[in-house]
XYZ file of C-alpha atoms in Angstrom:
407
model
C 150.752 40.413 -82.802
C 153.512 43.285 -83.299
C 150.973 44.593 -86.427
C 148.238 44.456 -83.831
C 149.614 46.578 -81.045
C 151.482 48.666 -83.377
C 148.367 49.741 -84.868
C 147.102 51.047 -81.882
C 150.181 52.616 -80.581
C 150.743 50.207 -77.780
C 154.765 49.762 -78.105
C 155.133 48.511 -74.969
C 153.086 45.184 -76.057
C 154.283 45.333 -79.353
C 158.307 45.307 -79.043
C 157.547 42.435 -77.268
C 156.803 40.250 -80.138
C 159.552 41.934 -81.954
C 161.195 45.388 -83.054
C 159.996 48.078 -85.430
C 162.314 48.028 -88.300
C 164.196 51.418 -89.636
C 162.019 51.603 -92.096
C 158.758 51.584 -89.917
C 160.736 54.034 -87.196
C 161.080 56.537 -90.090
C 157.396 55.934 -90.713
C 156.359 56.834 -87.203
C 155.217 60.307 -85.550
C 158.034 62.127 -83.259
C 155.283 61.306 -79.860
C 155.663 57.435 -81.008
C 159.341 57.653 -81.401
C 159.388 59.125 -77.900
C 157.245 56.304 -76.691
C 159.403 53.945 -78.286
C 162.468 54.856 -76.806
C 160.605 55.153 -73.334
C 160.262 52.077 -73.444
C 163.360 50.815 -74.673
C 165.034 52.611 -72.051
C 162.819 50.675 -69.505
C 163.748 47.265 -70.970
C 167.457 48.878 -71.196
C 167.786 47.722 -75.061
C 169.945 50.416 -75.466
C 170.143 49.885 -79.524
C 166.568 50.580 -80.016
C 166.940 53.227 -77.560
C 169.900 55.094 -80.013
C 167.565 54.622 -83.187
C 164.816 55.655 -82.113
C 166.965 59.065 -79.983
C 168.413 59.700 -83.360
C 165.354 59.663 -85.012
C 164.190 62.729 -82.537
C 167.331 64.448 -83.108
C 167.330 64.617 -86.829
C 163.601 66.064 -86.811
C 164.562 68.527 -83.958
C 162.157 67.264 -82.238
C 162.015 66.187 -77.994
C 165.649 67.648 -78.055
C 166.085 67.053 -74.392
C 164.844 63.447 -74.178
C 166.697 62.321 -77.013
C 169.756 63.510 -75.288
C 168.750 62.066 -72.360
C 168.061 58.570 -74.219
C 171.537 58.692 -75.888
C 173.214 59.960 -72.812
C 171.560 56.662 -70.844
C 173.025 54.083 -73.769
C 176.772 55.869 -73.882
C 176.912 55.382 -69.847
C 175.650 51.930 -70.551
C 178.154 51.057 -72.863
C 180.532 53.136 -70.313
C 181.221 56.084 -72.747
C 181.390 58.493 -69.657
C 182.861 61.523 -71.569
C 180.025 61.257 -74.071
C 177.280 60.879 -71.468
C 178.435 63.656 -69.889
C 177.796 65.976 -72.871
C 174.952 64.414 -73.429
C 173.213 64.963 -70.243
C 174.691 68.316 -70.044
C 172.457 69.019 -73.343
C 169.403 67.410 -71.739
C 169.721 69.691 -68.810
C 169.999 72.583 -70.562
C 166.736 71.849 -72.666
C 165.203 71.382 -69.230
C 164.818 67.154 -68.493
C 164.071 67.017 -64.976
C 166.141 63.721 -64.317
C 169.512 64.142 -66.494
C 171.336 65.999 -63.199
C 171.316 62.982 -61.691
C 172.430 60.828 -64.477
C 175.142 63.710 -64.820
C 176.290 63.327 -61.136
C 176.996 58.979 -61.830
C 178.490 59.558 -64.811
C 180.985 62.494 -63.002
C 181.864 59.769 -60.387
C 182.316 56.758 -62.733
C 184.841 59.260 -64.573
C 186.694 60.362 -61.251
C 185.093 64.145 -61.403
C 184.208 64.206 -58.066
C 183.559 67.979 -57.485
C 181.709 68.054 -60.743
C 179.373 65.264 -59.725
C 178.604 66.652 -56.372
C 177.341 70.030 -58.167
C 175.012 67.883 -60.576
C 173.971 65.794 -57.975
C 173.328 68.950 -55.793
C 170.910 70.605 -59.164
C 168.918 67.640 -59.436
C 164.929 69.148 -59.197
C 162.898 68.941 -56.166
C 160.462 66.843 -56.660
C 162.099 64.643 -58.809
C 162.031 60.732 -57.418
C 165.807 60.814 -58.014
C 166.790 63.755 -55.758
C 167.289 61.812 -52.367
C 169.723 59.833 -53.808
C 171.409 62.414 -55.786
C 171.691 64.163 -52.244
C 172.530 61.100 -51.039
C 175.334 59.991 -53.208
C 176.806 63.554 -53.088
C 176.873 63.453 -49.901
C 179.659 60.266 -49.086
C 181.459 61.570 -51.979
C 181.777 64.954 -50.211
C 183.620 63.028 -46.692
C 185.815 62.102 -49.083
C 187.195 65.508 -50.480
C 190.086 67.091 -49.170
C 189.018 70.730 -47.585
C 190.281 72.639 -50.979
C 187.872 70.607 -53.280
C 184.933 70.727 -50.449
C 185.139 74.215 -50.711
C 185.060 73.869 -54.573
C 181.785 72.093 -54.707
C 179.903 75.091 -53.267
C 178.081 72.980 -49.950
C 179.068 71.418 -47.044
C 178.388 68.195 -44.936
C 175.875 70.295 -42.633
C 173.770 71.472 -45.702
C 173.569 68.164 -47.375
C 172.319 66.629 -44.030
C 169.873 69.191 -44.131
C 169.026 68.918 -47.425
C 168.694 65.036 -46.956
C 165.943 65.572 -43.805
C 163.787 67.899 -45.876
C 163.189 65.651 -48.528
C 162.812 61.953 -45.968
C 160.292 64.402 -44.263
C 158.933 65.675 -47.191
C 158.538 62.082 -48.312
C 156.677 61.118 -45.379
C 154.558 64.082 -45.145
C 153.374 63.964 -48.619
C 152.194 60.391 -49.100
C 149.356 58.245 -47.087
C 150.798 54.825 -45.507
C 150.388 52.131 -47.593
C 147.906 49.459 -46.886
C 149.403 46.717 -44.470
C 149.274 43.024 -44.040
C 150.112 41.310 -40.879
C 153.268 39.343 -42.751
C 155.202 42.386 -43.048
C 158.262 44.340 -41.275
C 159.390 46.997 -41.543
C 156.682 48.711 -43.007
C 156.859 50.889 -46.280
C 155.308 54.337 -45.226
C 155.248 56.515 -48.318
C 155.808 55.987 -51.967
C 156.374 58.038 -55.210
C 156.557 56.681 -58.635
C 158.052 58.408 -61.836
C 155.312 60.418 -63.728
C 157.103 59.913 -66.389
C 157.655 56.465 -66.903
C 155.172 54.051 -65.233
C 153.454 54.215 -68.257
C 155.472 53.586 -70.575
C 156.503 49.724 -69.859
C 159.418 48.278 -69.034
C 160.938 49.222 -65.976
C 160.733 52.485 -64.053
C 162.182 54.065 -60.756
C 159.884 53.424 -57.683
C 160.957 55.535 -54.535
C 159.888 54.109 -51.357
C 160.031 54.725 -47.518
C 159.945 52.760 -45.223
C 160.533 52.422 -41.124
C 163.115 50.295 -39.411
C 161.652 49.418 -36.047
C 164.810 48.193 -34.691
C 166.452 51.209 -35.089
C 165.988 54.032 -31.995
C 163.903 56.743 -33.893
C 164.667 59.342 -30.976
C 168.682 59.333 -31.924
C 170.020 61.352 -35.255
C 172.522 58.966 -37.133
C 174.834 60.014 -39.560
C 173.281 59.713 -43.201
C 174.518 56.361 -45.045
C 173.763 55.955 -48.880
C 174.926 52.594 -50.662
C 174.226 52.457 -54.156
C 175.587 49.227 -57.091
C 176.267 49.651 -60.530
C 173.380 47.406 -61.429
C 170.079 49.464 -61.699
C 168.675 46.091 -61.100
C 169.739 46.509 -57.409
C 168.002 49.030 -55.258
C 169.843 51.878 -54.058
C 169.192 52.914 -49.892
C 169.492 55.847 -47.991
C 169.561 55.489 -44.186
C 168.808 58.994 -41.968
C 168.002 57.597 -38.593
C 165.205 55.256 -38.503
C 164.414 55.977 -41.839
C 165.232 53.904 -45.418
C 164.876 55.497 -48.524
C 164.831 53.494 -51.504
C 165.060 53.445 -55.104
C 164.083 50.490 -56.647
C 163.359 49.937 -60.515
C 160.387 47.766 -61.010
C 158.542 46.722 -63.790
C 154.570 48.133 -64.050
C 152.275 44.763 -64.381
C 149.756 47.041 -65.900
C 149.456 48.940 -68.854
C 147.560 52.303 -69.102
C 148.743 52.849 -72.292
C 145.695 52.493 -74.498
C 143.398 54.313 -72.369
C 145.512 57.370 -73.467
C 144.716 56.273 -77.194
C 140.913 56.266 -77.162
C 139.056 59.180 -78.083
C 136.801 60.806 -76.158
C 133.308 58.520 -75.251
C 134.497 55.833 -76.964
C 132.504 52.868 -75.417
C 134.796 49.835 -76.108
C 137.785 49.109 -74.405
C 140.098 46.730 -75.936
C 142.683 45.644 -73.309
C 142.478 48.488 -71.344
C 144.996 46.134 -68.651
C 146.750 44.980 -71.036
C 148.620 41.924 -68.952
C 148.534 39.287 -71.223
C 148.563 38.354 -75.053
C 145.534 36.749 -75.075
C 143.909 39.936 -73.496
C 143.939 41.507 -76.939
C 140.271 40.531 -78.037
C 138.958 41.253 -75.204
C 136.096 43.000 -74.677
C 134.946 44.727 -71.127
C 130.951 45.684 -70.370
C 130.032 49.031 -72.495
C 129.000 50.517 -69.622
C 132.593 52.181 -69.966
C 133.797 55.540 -71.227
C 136.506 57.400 -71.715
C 136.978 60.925 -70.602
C 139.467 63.259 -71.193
C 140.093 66.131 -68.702
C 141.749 69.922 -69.075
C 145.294 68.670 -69.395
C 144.358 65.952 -71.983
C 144.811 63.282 -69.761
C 142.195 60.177 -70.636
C 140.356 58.262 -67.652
C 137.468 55.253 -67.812
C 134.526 55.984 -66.280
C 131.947 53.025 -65.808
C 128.267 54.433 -64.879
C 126.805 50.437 -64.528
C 126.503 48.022 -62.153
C 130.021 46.685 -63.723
C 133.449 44.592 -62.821
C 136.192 44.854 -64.457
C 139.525 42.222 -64.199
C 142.831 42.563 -65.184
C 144.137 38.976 -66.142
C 145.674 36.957 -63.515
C 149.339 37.813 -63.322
C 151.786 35.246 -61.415
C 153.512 36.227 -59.029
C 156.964 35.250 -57.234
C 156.838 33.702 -53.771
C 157.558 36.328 -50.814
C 157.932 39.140 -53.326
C 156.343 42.557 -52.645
C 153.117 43.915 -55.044
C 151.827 47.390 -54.697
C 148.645 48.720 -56.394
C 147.717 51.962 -56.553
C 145.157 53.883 -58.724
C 142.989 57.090 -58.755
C 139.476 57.162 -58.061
C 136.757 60.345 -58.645
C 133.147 59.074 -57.437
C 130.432 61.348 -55.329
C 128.688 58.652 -54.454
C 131.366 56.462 -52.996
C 130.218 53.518 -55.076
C 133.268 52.427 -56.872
C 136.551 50.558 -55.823
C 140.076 49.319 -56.274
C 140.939 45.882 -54.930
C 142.666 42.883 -55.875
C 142.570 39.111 -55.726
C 144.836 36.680 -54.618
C 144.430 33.372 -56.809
C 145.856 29.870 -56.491
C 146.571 27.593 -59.531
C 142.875 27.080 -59.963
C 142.211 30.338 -59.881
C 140.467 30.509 -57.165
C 140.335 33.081 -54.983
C 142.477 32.663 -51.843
C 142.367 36.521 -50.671
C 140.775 40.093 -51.988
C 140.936 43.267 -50.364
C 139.848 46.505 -51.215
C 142.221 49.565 -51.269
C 140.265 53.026 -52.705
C 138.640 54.210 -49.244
C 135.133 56.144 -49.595
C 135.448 59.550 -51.807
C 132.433 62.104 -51.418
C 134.805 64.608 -52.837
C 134.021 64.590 -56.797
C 137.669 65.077 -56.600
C 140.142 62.358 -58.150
C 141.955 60.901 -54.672
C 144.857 58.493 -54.876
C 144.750 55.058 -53.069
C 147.868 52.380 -52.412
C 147.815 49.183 -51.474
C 150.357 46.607 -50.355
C 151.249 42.946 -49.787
C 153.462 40.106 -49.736
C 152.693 37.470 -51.761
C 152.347 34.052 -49.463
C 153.496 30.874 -50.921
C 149.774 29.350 -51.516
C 149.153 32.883 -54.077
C 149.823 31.664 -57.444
C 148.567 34.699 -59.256
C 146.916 38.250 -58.785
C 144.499 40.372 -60.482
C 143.193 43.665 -60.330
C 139.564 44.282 -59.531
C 137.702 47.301 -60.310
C 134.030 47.671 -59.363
C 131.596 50.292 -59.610
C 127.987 48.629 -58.007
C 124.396 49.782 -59.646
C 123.254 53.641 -58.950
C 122.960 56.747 -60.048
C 126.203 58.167 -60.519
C 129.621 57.588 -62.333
C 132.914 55.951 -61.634
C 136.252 57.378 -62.741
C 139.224 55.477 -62.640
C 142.672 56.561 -63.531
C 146.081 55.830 -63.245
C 145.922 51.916 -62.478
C 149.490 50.458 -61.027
C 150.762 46.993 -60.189
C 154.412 46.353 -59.812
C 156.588 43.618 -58.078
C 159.265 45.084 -55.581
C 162.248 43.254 -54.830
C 162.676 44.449 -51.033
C 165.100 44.717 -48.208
C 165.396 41.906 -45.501
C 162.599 41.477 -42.661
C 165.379 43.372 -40.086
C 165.931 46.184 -42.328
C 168.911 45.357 -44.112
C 169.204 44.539 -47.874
């Protein structure tokens, strides 16, 4: 199985049947090294993480993730003094998510001014920044007034800087898709473009409403934040919770990126499941590869396509999400809610009609009800004249806060 999905560059099947050996690392290109410790670093096996980092570093090659990578397994092993160099190196070769690693490992080594200056350069945009924000500022009530003025900001500007991105947040993203089971409601959503690829788990930011709380009155900002990634991380600013949560993606994309361009067959193109390898979906697929090099399926048939079904964990949160690019308005994402039998208890559709020709992002949500055994993602394009593009494809599980708000 390893030989299998090795062989087709899907490493985050493959490691899970069992570990490239040094000799097959050295073996491997510098983009399947990077891949490799992607994924590692999702599934926080920090030793495959260092071999495959040092593997990068001794070709010169991804300088600034493999300092990242190493800089992630030193803080895990609580090496703060090395982490900090380390990240300090992936910053400076330009890694858009190392300030904030920077800032944690600052405050797990008692450099409190420090942290609140890396936590403060973390990138715009980047799914970590509210939190880095965040985290800087209850460190910065904490200063006395010599070091606050050391760190270069105050409490007003981080308050600031903490509405811009919650409203940036909510501006920027469609609500998600409700059912009637569920409050508060999540309201926007960003994922790491980085990662969700990759396997293993990834950071998942999402906002959502508390409808107990008065949305008319400004609170003071509260961030709370464990030691366990496993845990999410909040930030409260009024009515609103932010939250990081790493997840792990249900779906693979992963080997759409590997075919070449108008190849017909699609071998475990949702790649859920072992026995999904041999697989084989309707040839009425293609794959196309746009400007930037990114790879897409296009199905230009009356076709389905199913992911396997994928169990699922009693009152747990899913969200799907997925690009569509269709004139025509033919094609869809939905999913299906199965029992034990496999039969289908609920489906919904989530992609909403697109005249555009352009691709347009669509999210779902739900929480799973204790007759839903399993899900599975369904992807339809019905007969006519025109073609279907789908990209992107996303399933995770989200561990979530309480019905009233609170973790």
């Amino acid at each position: 199985h390893y030989q299998a999905y090795a062989a087709q560059r899907i490493w985050s099947r493959a490691i899970e049947f069992r570990e490239p050996s040094n000799m097959e690392l050295d073996e491997l290109g510098d983009h399947d090294l990077f891949r490799i410790a992607h994924v590692a670093e999702g599934n926080q096996n920090w030793e495959l993480v260092v071999r495959a980092a040092d593997r990068l570093l001794a070709r010169n090659s991804w300088i600034a993730d493999a300092h990242y990578f190493m800089g992630r397994a030193e803080f895990a092993h609580k090496r703060h003094e090395a982490s900090i160099t380390l990240f300090e190196q992936a910053i400076n070769g330009g890694h858009a998510d190392a300030a904030y690693f920077l800032g944690i490992a600052h405050t797990e080594a008692g450099n409190f001014v420090r942290a609140i200056q890396a936590f403060q350069s973390t990138r715009p945009g980047s799914v970590y920044r509210p939190f880095a924000l965040g985290a800087a500022y209850e460190i910065h009530k904490t200063l006395s007034k010599s070091d606050r003025a050391q760190t270069g900001t105050s409490i007003i500007e981080l308050e600031n800087n903490l509405d811009s991105e919650i409203d940036h947040l909510h501006q920027s993203k469609r609500p998600l898709h409700m059912n009637r089971y569920r409050a508060p409601s999540p309201i926007a959503f960003k994922y790491s473009q980085a990662k969700y690829n990759a396997g293993g788990r990834f950071p998942l930011l999402l906002l959502w409403e508390d409808g107990e709380a008065p949305s008319g009155e400004q609170e003071t900002p509260t961030f709370t934040r464990s030691g366990d990634e496993s845990i999410a991380m909040e930030l409260r600013v009024a009515n609103f919770i932010c939250q990081l949560q790493w997840v792990e993606n249900l779906v693979s994309w992963e080997i759409v990126e590997q075919l070449k361009e108008g190849e017909e067959s699609i071998p475990g193109w949702i790649d859920t499941a072992r026995d999904w390898f041999r697989l084989r979906p309707d040839h009425a697929t293609r794959i196309h590869t746009a400007e930037n090099g990114n790879k897409s399926v296009a199905i230009d048939k009356l076709t389905w396509l199913y992911s396997v079904p994928i169990s699922v964990q009693i009152n747990s949160g899913y969200l799907i999400s997925g690009r569509t690019k269709d004139s025509s308005s033919q094609g869809g994402i939905g999913w299906q809610w199965l029992n034990s039998s496999e039969r289908v208890l609920h489906e919904s559709r989530i992609s909403e009609p697109n005249r555009s020709g352009e691709w347009k992002q669509h999210a779902g949500y739900m929480r799973s009800q204790p007759q839903f055994d399993a899900v599975r993602i369904h992807l339809e394009a019905p007969r006519h004249s025109g073609t279907v593009g789908f990209d992107d494809i996303l399933l995770v599980r989200i561990d979530e806060p309480s019905h009233n708000g609170n973790q």
